[in-house]
mmCIF file of C-alpha atoms and ligand atoms in Angstrom:
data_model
loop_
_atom_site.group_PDB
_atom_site.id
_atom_site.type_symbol
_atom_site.label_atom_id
_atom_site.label_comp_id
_atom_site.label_asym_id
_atom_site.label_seq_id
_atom_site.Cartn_x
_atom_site.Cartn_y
_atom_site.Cartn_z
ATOM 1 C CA UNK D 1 37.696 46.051 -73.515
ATOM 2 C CA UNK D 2 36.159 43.628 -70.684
ATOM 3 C CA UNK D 3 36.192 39.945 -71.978
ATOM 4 C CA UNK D 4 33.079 38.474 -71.896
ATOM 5 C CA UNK D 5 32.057 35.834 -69.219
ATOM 6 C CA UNK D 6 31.392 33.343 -72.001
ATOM 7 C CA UNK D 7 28.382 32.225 -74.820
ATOM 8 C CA UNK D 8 24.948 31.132 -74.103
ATOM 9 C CA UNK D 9 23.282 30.132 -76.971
ATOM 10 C CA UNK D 10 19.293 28.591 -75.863
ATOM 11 C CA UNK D 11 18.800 27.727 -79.238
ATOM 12 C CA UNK D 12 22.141 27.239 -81.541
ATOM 13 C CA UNK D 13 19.807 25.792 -84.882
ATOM 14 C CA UNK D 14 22.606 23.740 -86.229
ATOM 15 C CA UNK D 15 21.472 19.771 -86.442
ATOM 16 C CA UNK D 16 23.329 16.981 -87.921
ATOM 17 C CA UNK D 17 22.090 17.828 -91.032
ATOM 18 C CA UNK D 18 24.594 21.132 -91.055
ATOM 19 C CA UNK D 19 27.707 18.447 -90.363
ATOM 20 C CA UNK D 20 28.356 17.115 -93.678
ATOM 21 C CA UNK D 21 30.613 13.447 -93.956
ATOM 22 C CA UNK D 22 31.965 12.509 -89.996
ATOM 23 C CA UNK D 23 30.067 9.779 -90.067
ATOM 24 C CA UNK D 24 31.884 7.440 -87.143
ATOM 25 C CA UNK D 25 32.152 10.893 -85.251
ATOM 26 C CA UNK D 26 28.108 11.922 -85.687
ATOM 27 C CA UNK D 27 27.203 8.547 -84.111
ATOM 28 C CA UNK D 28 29.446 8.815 -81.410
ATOM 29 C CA UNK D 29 27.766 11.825 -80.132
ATOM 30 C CA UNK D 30 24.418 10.773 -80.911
ATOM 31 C CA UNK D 31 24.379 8.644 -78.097
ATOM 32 C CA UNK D 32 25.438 11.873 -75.935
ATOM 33 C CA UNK D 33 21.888 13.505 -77.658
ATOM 34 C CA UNK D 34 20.048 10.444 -76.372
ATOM 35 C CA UNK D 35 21.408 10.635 -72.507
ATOM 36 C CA UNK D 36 20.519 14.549 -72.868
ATOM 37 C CA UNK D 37 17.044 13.553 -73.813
ATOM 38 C CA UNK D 38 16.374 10.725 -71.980
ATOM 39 C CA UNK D 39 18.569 10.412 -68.987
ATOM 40 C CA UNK D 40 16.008 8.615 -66.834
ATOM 41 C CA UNK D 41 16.580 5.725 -69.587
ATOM 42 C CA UNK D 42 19.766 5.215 -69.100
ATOM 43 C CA UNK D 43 20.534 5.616 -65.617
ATOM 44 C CA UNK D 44 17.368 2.834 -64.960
ATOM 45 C CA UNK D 45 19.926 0.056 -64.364
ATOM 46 C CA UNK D 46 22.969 2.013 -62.116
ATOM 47 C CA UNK D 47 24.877 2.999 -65.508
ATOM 48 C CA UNK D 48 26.592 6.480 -65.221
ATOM 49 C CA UNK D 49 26.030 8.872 -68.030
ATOM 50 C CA UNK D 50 29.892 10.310 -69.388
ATOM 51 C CA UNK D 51 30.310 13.749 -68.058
ATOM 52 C CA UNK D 52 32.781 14.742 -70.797
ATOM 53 C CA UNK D 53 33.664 13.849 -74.485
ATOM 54 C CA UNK D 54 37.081 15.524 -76.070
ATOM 55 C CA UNK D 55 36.535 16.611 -79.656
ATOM 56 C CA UNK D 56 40.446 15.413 -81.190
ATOM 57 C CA UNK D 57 41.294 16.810 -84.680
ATOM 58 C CA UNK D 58 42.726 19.365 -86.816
ATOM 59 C CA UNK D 59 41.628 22.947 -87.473
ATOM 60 C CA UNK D 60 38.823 23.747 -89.075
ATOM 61 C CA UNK D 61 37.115 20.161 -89.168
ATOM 62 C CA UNK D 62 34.018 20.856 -87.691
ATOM 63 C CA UNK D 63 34.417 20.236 -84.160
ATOM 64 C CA UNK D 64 32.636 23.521 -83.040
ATOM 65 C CA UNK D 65 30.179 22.803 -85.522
ATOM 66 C CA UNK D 66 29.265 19.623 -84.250
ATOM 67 C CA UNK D 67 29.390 20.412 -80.716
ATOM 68 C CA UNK D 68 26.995 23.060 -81.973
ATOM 69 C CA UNK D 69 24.750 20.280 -83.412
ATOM 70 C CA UNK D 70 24.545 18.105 -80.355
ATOM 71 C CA UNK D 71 22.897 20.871 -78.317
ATOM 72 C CA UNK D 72 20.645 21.999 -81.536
ATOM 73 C CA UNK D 73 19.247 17.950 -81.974
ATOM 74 C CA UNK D 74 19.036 17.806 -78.163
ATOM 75 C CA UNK D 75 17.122 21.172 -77.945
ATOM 76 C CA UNK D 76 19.004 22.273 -74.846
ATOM 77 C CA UNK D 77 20.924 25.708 -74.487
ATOM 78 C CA UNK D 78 25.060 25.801 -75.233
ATOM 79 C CA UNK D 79 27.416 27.056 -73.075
ATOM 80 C CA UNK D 80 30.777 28.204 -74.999
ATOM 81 C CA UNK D 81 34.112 29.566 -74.262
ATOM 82 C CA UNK D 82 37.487 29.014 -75.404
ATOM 83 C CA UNK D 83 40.660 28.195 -73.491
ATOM 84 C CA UNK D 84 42.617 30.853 -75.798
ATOM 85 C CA UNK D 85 40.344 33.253 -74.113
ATOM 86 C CA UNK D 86 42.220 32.510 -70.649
ATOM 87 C CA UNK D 87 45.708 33.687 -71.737
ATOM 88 C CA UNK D 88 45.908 37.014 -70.739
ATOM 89 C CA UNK D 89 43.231 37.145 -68.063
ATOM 90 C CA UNK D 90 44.186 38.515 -64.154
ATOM 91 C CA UNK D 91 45.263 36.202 -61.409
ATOM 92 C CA UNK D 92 41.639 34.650 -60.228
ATOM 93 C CA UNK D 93 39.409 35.580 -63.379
ATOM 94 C CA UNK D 94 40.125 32.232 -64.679
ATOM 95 C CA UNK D 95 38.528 30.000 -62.223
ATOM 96 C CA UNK D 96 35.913 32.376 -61.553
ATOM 97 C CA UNK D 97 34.930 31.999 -64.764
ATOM 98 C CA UNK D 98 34.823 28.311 -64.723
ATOM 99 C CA UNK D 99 32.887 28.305 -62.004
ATOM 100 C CA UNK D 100 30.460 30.889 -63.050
ATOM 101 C CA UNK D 101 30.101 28.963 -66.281
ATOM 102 C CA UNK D 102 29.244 25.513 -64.629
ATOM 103 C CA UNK D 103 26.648 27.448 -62.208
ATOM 104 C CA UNK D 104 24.845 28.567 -65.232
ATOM 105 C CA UNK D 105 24.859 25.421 -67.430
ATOM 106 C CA UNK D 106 23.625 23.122 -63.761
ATOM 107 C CA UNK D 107 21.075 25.998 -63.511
ATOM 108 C CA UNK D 108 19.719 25.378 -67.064
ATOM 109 C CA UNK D 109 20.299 21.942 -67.215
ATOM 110 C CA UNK D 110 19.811 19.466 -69.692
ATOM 111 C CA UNK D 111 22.679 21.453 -70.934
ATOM 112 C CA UNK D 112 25.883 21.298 -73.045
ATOM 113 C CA UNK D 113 29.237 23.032 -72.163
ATOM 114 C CA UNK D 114 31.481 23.249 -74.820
ATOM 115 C CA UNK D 115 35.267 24.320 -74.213
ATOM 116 C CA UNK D 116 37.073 24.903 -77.389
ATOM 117 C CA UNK D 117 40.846 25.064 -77.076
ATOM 118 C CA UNK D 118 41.081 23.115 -74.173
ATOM 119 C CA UNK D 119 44.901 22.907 -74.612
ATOM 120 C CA UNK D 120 45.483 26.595 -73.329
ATOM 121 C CA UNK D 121 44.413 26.060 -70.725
ATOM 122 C CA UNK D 122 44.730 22.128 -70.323
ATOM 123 C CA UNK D 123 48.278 21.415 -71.013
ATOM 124 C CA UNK D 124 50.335 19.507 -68.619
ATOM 125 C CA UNK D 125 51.391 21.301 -65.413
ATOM 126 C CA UNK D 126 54.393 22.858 -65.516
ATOM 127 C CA UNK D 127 55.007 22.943 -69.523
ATOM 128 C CA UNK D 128 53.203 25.991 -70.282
ATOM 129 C CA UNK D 129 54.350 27.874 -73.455
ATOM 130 C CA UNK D 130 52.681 30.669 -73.166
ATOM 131 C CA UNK D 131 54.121 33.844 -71.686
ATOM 132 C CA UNK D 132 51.416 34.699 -68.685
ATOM 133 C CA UNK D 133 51.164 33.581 -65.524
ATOM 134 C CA UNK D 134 51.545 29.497 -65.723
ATOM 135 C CA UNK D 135 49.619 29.639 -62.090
ATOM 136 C CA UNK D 136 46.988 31.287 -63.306
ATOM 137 C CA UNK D 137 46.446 28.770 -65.863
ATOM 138 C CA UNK D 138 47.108 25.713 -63.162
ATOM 139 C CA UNK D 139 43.986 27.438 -60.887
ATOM 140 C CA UNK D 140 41.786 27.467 -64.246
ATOM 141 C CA UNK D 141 42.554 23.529 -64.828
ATOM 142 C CA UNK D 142 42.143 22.815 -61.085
ATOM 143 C CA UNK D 143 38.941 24.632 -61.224
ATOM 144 C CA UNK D 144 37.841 22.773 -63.861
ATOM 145 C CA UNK D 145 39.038 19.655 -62.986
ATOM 146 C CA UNK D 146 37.006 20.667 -59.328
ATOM 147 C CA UNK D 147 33.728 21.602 -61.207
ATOM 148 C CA UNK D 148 33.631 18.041 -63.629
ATOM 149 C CA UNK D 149 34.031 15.964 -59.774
ATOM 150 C CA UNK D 150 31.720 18.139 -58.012
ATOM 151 C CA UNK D 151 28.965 16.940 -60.063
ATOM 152 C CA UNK D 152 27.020 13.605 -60.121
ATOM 153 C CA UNK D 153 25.145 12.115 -64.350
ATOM 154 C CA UNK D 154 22.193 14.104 -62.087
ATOM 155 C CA UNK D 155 22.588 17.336 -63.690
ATOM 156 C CA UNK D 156 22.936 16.152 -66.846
ATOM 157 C CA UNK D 157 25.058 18.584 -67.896
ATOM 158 C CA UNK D 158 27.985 17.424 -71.117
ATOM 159 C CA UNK D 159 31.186 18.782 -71.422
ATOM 160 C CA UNK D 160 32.617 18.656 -74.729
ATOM 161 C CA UNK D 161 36.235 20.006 -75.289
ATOM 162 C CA UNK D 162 37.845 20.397 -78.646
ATOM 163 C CA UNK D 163 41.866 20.018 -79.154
ATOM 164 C CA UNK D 164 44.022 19.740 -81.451
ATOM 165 C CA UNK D 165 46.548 18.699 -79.764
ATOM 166 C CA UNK D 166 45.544 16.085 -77.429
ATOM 167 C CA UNK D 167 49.145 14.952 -76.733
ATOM 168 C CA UNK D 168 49.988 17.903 -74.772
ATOM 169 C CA UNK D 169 46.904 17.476 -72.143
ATOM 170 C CA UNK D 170 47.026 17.078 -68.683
ATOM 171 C CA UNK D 171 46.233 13.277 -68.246
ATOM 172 C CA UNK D 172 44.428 14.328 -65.209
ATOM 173 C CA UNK D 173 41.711 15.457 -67.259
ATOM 174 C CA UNK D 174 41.159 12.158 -69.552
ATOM 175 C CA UNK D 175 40.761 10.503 -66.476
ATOM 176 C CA UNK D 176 37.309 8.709 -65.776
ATOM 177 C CA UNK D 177 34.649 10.767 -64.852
ATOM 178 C CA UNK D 178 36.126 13.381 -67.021
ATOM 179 C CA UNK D 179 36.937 13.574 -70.585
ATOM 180 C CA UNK D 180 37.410 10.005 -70.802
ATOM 181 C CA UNK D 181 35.759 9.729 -74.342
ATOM 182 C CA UNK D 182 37.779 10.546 -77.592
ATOM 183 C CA UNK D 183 35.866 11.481 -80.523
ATOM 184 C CA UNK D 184 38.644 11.966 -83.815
ATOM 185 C CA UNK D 185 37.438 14.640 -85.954
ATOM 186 C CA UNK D 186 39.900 14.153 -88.838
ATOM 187 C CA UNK D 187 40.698 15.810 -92.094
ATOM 188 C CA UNK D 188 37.482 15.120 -94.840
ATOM 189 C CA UNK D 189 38.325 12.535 -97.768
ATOM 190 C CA UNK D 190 37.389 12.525 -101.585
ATOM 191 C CA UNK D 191 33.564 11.936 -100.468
ATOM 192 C CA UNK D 192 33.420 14.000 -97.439
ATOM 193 C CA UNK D 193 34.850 17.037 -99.024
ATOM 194 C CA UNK D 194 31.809 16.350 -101.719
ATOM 195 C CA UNK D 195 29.486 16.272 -98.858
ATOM 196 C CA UNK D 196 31.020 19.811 -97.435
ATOM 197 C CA UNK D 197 30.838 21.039 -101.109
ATOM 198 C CA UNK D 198 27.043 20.252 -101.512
ATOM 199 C CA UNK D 199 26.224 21.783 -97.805
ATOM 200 C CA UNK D 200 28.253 25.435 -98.580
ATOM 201 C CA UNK D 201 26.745 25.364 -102.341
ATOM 202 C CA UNK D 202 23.199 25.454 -100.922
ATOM 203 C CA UNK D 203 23.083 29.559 -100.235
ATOM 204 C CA UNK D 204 25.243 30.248 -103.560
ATOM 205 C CA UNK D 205 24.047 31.236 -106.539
ATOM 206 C CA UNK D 206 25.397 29.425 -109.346
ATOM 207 C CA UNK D 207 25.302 30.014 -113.172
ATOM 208 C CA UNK D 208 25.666 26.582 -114.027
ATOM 209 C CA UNK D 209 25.356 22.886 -112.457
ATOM 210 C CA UNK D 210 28.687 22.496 -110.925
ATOM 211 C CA UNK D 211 30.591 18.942 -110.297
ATOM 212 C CA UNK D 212 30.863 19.027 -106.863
ATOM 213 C CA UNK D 213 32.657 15.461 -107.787
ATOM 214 C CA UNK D 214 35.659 17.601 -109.244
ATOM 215 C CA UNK D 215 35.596 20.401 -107.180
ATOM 216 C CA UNK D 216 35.894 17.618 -104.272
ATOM 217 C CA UNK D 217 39.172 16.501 -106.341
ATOM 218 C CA UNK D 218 40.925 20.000 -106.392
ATOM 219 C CA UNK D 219 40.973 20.226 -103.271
ATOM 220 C CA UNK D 220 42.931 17.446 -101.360
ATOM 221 C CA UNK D 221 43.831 18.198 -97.958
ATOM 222 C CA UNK D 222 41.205 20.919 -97.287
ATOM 223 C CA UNK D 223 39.709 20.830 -94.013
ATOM 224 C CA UNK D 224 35.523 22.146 -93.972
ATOM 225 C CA UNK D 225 36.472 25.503 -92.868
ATOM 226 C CA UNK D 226 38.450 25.537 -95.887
ATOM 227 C CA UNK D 227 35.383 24.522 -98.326
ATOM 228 C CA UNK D 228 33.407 26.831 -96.369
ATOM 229 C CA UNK D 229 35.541 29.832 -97.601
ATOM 230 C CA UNK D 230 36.504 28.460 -101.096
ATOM 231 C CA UNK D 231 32.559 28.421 -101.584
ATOM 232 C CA UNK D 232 32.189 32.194 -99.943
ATOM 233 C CA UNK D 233 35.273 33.509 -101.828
ATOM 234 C CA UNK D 234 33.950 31.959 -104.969
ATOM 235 C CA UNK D 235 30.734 34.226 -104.882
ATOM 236 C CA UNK D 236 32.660 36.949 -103.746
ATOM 237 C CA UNK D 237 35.107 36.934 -107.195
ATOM 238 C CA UNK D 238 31.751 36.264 -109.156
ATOM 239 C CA UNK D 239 30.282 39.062 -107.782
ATOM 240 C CA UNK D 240 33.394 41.491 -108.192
ATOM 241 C CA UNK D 241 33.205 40.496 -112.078
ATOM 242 C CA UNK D 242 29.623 41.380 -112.611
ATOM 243 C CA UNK D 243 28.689 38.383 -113.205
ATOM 244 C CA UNK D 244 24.739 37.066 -112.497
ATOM 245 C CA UNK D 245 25.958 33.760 -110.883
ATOM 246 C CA UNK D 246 28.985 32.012 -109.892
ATOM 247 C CA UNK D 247 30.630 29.310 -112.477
ATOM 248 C CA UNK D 248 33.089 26.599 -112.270
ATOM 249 C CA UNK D 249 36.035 28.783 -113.412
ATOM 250 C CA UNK D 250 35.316 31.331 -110.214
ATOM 251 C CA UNK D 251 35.501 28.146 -107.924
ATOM 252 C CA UNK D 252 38.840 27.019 -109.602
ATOM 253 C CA UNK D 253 40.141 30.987 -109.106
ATOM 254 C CA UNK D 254 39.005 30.805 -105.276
ATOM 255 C CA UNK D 255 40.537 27.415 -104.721
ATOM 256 C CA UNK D 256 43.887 29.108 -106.251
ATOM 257 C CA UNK D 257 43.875 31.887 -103.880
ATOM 258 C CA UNK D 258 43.024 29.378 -100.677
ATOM 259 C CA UNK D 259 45.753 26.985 -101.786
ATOM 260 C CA UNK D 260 48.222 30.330 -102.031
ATOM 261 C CA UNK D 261 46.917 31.759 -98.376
ATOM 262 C CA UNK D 262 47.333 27.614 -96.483
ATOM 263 C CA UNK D 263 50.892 27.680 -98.352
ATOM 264 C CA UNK D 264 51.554 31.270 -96.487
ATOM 265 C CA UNK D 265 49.901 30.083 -93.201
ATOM 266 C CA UNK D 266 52.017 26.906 -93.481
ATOM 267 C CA UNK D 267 55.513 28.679 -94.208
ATOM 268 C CA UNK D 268 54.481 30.784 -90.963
ATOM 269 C CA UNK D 269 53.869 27.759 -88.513
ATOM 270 C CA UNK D 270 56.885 25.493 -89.460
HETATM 271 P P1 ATP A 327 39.109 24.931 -84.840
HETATM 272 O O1 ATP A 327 39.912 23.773 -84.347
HETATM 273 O O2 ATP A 327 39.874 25.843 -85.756
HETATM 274 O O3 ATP A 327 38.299 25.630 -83.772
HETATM 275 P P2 ATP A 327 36.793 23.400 -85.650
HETATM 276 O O4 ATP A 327 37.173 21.993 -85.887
HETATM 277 O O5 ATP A 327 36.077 23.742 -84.407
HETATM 278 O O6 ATP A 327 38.048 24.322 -85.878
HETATM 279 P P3 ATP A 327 34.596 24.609 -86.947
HETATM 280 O O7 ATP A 327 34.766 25.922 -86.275
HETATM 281 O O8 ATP A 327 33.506 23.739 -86.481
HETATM 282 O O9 ATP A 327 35.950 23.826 -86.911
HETATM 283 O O10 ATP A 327 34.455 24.799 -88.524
HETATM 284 C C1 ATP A 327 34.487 26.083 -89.111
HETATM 285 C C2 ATP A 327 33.463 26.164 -90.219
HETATM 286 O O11 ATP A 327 33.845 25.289 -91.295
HETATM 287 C C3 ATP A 327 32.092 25.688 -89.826
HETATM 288 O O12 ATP A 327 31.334 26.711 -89.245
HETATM 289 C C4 ATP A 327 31.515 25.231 -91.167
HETATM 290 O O13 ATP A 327 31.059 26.329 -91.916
HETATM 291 C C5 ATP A 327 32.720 24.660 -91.871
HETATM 292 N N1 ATP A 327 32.842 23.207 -91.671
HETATM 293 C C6 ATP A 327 33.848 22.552 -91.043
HETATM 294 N N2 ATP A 327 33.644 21.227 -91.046
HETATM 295 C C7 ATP A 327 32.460 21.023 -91.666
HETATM 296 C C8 ATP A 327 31.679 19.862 -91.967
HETATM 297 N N3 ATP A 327 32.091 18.628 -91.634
HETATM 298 N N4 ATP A 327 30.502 20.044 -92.606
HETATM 299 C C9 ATP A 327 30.083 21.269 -92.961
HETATM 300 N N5 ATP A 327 30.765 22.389 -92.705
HETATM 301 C C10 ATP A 327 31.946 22.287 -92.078
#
């Protein structure tokens, strides 16, 4: 099968209102909505708008999600792929790619790009761990690196890059002029994991008023993603039973069978 080019969304509808808790991290990029929106105001007194923000945090913590949300409050298309995407690809497809992908995004601009993975394709030169060709990885970061200098806070293009693993990173591309804004996307707490509760409850349909105080404390240690699919999983054993809507006890059952599937994932990783 032929890999796609990458994702253009024009319209991704997610707004801050999808991101639930991530407070420190939803500010952070609101000022990256406002130079989208109002560039003009910014640049008035010879300041230069950031051409890149990294997204730093564990799996499943919304980084996509609120990458999504910056273009959707900004109303300006989203340009997507992800670094994984680059591992098996032939000598030169890489940094076509890139540079296909920055062509579009300076064509449509005000416009987000949003690398997820950045680490596959990011990681310092010359400690690849991958099996693939480490050069053709090197030409995809150079081309990258190449695209982020070739252009001026003009276009007002954004490149936002999510990692997990920020350590391993080239440090040319944290320089400035580059990703040289952090935003930490970190694990939700007690509250936060309320927050995610209340926004995946929303489509469900419950048989009674559920605590989403409690279910916040079973789960310690979930990330979003994880809420996301205890919530889906939930209605899915509800539904399996017969039952008309989904109770407390058909949470607790889905939050059992999560805790059982991170416990398999984590024996497999370590
Ligand atoms: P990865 O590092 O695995 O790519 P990520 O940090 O990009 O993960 P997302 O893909 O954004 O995580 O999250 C997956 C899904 O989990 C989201 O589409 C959403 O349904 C849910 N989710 C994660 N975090 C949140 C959050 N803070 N608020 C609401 N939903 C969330």
């Amino acid at each position: 099968s032929r890999a796609k080019l990458f994702d253009e969304k024009t319209d991704t509808k997610v707004s801050f209102k999808d991101v639930a808790g991530l407070e420190g991290a939803k500010e952070e990029v609101q000022e990256i909505v406002d130079f989208l929106k109002n560039p003009d105001k910014y640049t008035s007194l010879g300041g230069k708008i950031p051409k890149g923000a990294l997204l730093v945090g564990p799996p499943g913590t919304g980084k996509t999600l609120l990458a999504k949300a910056v273009a959707g409050e900004a109303k300006v298309p989203f340009f997507s792929l992800s670094g994984s995407d680059f591992v098996e690809m032939f000598v030169g497809v890489g940094a076509s790619r890139v540079r296909d992908l920055f062509k579009q995004a300076k064509d449509k601009s005000p416009s987000i790009i949003f690398i997820d993975e950045i680490d596959a394709i990011g990681r310092a030169r010359g400690k690849s761990n991958f099996t693939g060709s480490n050069d053709e990885r090197e030409n995809t970061l150079n081309q990258l690196l190449t695209e982020m200098d070739g252009f001026g806070s003009k276009e007002n293009v954004i490149i936002l890059a999510a990692t997990n693993r920020a350590d391993v990173l080239d440090k040319a591309l944290m320089r400035a002029g580059r990703f040289d804004r952090q935003i930490y996307v970190d694990l939700p707490d007690l509250r936060e994991r309320k927050e995610i509760f209340e926004v995946h409850l929303k489509p469900i349909k419950t048989s009674e008023s559920l605590d989403t105080d409690f279910l916040a404390k079973q789960t310690p240690g979930f990330s979003g993603a994880d809420i996301a699919n205890v919530c889906n999983e939930a209605a899915l054993i509800a539904a399996r039973n017969g039952k008309k809507g989904v109770d407390k006890q058909d949470f607790l059952d889905a939050v059992d069978r999560i805790v059982g599937g991170l416990e398999k994932k984590n024996k497999i990783i370590t």
